[in-house]
Short mmCIF file of C-alpha atoms in Angstrom, two decimals:
data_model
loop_
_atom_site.label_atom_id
_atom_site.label_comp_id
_atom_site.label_asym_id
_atom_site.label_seq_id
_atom_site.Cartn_x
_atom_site.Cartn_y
_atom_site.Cartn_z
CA UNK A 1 90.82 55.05 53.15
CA UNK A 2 90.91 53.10 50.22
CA UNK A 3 90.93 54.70 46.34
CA UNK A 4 88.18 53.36 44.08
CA UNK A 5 88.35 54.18 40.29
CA UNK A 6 85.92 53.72 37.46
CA UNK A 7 86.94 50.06 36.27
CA UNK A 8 89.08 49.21 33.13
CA UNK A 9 88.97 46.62 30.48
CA UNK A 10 91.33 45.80 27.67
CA UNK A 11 89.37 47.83 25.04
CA UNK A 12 90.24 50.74 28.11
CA UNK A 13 93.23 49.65 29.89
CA UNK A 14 94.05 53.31 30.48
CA UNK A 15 93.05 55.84 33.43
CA UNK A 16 91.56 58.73 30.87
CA UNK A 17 90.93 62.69 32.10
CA UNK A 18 88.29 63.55 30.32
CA UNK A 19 88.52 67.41 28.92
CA UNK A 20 85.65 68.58 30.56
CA UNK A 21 87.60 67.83 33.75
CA UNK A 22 90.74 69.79 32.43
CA UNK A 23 89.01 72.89 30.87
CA UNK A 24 86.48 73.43 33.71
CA UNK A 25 86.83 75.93 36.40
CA UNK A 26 87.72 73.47 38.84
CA UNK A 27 91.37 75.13 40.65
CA UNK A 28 94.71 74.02 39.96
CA UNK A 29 94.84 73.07 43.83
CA UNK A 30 91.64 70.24 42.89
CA UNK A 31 93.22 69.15 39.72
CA UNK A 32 96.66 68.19 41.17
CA UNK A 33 94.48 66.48 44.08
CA UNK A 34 92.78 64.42 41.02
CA UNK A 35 95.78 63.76 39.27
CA UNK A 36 97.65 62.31 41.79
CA UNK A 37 94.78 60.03 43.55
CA UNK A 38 94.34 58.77 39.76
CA UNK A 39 98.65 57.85 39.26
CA UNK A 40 97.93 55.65 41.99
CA UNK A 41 97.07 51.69 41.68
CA UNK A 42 93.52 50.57 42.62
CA UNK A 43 92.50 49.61 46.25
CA UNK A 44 96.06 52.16 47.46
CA UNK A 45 95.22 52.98 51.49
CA UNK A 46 97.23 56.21 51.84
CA UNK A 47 96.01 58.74 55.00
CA UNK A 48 95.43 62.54 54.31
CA UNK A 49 98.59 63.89 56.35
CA UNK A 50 100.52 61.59 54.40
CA UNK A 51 98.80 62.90 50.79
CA UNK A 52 98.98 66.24 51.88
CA UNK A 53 102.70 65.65 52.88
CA UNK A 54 102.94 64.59 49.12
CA UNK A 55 100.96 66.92 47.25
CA UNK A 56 103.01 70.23 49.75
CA UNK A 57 99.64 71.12 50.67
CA UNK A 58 98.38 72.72 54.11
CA UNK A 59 94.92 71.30 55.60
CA UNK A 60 93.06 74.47 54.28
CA UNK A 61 93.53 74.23 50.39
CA UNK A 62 93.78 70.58 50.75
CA UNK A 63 90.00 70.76 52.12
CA UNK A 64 89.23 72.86 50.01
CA UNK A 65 90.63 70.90 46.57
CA UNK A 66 88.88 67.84 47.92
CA UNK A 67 85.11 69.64 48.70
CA UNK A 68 85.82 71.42 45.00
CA UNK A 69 85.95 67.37 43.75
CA UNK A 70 83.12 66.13 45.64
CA UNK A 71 80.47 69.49 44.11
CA UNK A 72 81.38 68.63 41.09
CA UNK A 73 80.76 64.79 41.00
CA UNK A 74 84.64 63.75 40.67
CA UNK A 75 84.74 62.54 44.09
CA UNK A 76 82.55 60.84 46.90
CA UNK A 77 83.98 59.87 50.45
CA UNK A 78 81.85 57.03 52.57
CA UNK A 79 82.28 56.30 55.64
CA UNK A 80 82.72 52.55 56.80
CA UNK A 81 83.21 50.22 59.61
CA UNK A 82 87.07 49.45 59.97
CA UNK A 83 89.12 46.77 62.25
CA UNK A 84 88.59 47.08 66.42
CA UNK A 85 86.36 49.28 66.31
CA UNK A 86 87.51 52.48 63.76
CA UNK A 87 85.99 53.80 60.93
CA UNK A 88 87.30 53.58 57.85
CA UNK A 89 86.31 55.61 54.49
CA UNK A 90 86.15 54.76 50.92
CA UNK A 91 87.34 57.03 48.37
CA UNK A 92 85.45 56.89 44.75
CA UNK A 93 86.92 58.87 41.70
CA UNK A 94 85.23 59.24 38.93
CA UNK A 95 87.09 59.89 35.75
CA UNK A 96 84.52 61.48 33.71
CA UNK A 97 82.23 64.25 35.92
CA UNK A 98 78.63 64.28 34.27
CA UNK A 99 78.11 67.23 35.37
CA UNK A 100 80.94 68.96 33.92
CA UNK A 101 80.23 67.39 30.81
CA UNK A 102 76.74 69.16 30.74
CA UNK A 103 78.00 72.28 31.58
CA UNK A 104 81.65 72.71 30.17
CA UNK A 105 81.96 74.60 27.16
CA UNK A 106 85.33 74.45 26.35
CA UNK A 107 85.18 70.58 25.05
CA UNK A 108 83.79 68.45 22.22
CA UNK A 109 83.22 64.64 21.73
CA UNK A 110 83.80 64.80 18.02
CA UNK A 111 87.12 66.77 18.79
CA UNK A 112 90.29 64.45 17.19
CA UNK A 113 92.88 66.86 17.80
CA UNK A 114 94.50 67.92 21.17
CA UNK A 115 95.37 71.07 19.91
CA UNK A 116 92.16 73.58 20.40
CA UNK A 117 92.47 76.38 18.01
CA UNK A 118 92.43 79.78 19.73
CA UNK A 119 89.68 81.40 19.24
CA UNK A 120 88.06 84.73 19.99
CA UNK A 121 85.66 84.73 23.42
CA UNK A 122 81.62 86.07 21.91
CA UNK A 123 80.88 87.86 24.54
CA UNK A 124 83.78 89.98 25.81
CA UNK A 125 84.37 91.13 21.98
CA UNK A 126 80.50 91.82 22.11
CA UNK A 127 80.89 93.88 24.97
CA UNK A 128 84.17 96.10 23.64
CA UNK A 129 86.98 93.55 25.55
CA UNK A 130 90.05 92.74 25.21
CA UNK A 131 90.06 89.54 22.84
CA UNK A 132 90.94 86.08 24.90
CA UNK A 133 92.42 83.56 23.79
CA UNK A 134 92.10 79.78 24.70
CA UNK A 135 94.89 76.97 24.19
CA UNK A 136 94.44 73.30 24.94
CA UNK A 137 94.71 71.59 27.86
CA UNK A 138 98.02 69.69 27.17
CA UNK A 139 99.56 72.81 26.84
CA UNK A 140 98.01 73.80 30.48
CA UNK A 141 99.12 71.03 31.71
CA UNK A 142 103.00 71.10 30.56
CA UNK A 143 103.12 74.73 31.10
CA UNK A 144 102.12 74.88 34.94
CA UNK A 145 104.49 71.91 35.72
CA UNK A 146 107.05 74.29 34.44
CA UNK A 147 105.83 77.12 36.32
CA UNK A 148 105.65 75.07 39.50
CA UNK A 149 109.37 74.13 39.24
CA UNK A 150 110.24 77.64 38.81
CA UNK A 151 111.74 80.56 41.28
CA UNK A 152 107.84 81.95 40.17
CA UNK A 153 106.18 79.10 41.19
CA UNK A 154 103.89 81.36 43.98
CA UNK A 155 102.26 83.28 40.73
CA UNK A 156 98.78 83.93 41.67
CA UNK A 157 95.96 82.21 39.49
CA UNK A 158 94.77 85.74 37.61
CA UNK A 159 98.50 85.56 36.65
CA UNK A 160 98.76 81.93 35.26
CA UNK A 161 95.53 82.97 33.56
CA UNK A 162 97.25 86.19 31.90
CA UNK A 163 99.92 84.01 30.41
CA UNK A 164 97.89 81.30 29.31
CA UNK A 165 95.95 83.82 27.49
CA UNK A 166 99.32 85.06 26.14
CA UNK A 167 100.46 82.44 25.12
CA UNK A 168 96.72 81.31 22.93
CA UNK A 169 97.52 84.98 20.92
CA UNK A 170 100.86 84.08 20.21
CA UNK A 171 100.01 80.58 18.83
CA UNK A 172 96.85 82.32 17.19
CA UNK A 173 99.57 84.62 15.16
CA UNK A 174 101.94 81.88 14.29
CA UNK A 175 98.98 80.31 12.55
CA UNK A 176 97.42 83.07 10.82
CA UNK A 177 100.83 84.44 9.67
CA UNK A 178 101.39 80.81 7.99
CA UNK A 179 104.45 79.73 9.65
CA UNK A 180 105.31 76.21 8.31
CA UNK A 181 106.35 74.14 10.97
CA UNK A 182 106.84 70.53 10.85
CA UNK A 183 105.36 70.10 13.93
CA UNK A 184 102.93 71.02 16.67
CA UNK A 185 102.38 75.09 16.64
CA UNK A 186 102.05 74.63 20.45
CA UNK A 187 105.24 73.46 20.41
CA UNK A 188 106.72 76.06 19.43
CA UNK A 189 104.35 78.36 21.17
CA UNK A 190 105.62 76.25 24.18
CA UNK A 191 109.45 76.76 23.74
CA UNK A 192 109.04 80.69 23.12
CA UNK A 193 106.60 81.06 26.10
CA UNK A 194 109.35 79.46 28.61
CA UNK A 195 112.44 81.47 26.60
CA UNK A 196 110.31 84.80 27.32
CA UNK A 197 110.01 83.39 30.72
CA UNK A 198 113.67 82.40 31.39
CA UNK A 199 114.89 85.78 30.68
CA UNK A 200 111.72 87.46 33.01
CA UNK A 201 113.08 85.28 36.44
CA UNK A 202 114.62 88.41 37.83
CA UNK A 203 113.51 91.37 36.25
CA UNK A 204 112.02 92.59 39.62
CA UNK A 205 109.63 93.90 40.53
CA UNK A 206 106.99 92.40 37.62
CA UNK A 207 108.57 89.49 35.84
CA UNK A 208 105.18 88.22 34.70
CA UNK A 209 105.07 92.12 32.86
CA UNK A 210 108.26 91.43 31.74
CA UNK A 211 107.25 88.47 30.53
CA UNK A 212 104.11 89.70 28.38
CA UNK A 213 105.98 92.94 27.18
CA UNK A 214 108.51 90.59 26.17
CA UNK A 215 105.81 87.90 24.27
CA UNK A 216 103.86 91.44 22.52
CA UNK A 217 107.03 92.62 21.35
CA UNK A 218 107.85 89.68 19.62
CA UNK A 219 104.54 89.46 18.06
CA UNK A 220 104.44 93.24 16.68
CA UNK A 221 108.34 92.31 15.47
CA UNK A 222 106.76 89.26 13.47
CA UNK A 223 108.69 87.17 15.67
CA UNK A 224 106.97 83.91 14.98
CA UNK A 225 109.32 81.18 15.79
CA UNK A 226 112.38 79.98 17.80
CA UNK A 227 114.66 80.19 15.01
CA UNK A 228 113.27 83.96 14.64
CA UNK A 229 114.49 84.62 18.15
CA UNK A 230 117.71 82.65 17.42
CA UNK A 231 118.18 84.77 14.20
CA UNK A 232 117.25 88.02 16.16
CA UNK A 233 119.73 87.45 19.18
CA UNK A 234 122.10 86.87 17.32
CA UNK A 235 121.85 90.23 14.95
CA UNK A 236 121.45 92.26 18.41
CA UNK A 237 124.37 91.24 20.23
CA UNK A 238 126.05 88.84 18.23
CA UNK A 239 125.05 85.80 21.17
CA UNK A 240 123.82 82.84 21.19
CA UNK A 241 120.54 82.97 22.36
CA UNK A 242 121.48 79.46 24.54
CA UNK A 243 123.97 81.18 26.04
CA UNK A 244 121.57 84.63 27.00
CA UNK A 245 119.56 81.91 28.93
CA UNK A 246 122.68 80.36 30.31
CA UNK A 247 122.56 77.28 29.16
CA UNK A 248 126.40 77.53 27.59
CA UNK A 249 127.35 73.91 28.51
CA UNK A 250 123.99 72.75 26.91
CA UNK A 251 124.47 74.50 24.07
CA UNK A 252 122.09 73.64 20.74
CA UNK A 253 120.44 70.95 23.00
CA UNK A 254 118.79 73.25 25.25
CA UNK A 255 115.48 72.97 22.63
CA UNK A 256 115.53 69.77 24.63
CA UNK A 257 115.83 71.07 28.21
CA UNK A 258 112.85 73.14 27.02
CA UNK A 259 110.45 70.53 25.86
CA UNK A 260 111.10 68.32 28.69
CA UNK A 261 110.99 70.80 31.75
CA UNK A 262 114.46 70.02 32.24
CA UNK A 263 115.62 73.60 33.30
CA UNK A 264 118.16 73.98 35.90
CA UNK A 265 116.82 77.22 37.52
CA UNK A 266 119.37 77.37 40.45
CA UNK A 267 121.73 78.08 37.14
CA UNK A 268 119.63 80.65 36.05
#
């Protein structure tokens, strides 16, 4: 088969996701399909065994990721006439779905920032709900790689959701409680999320409890930022809180690890 993407010029030299494509419903299974067809150059002739071989994906979900990408516009598959005799098929991504930009509701063209402010959902407040929170899609993004690399990378989807939603309150209350930071609030948000889940990797049998019970109490404690936690750990047990995470021979740098997904979890 041979990949076809939308062509580039040198005013758009870059492959660009559109949002709609990252906050739709589309699974995570579909959007690691699209990713990696898109890191690849133009006119690349890969087979399926050998992409599913890449992505760590059986037939079913891989069948399954790629019909999810046709519905929704991202992807069409035509059949052609090969060499001796065999068919061949060409593959053509779209980068921008129109559909999904009709229908999505979690973007906006005027948007300049790629930090979405949290915000409360209309209609589950309407209705007497728990309050849920959204956070952008970079944040998604980073915070699922991490997941994937981790001993809880088998998490099921309602359980990614749950901690994305966590993590949108706990960036909603560093903001409102005015914490000056000097940079992103996600950032932050980041770093604590993947502390509170650091410390949840074994507490069997419901780390991803752990790892809420964990986030809430910090939140109730007005536990708003990393050097809260540092401050904290440190008036509990008199401990680094590097070293409660072994990470001893990282020391201060592990901020670092953290940002870049650079955790060594057979250490942990």
């Amino acid at each position: 088969m041979t990949i076809h993407r939308a062509p580039h010029d040198r005013g758009h030299p870059y492959t660009v996701i559109d949002n709609t494509i990252l906050d739709s419903d589309l699974s995570n299974n579909a959007k690691v399909v699209m990713w990696t067809l898109l890191s690849n150059r133009d006119d690349w002739k890969p087979h399926s065994q050998q992409l599913m071989a890449r992505l760590n994906m059986s037939r079913k979900p891989f069948d399954k990721a790629i019909k999810e990408l046709k519905e929704y516009g991202l992807l069409s598959i035509t059949k052609t006439n090969g060499n001796k005799g065999h068919y061949d098929y060409d593959w053509d991504i779209k980068e921008v779905s129109s559909s999904l930009a009709q229908t999505s509701t979690n973007s906006s063209k005027n948007e300049e920032s790629t930090e979405v402010e949290p915000q409360r959902s209309i209609s589950d407040t309407a209705n007497g709900n728990a309050t849920i929170y959204t956070i952008s899609s970079l944040f998604r993004i980073d915070f699922d790689y991490f997941i994937s690399e981790s001993p809880l990378c088998d998490m099921s989807d309602q359980d990614r959701t749950a901690l994305f939603n966590l993590a949108g309150r706990l960036n909603h209350e560093i903001k409102i409680h005015g914490y000056q930071y000097s940079g992103s609030t996600e950032k932050e948000t980041s770093r604590m999320m993947k502390v509170a889940f650091i410390k949840s990797i074994h507490k069997q049998p419901n780390p991803i409890g752990y790892i809420i019970s964990t986030v809430d109490g910090w939140i109730k404690s007005d536990l708003l930022s990393m050097d809260d936690l540092e401050r904290d750990q440190l008036e509990r047990s008199d401990s680094e809180l590097y070293d409660v995470l072994k990470m001893h021979d990282i020391g201060e740098d592990y901020i670092g690890i953290l940002d870049d997904n650079g955790v060594d979890w057979d250490m942990m």
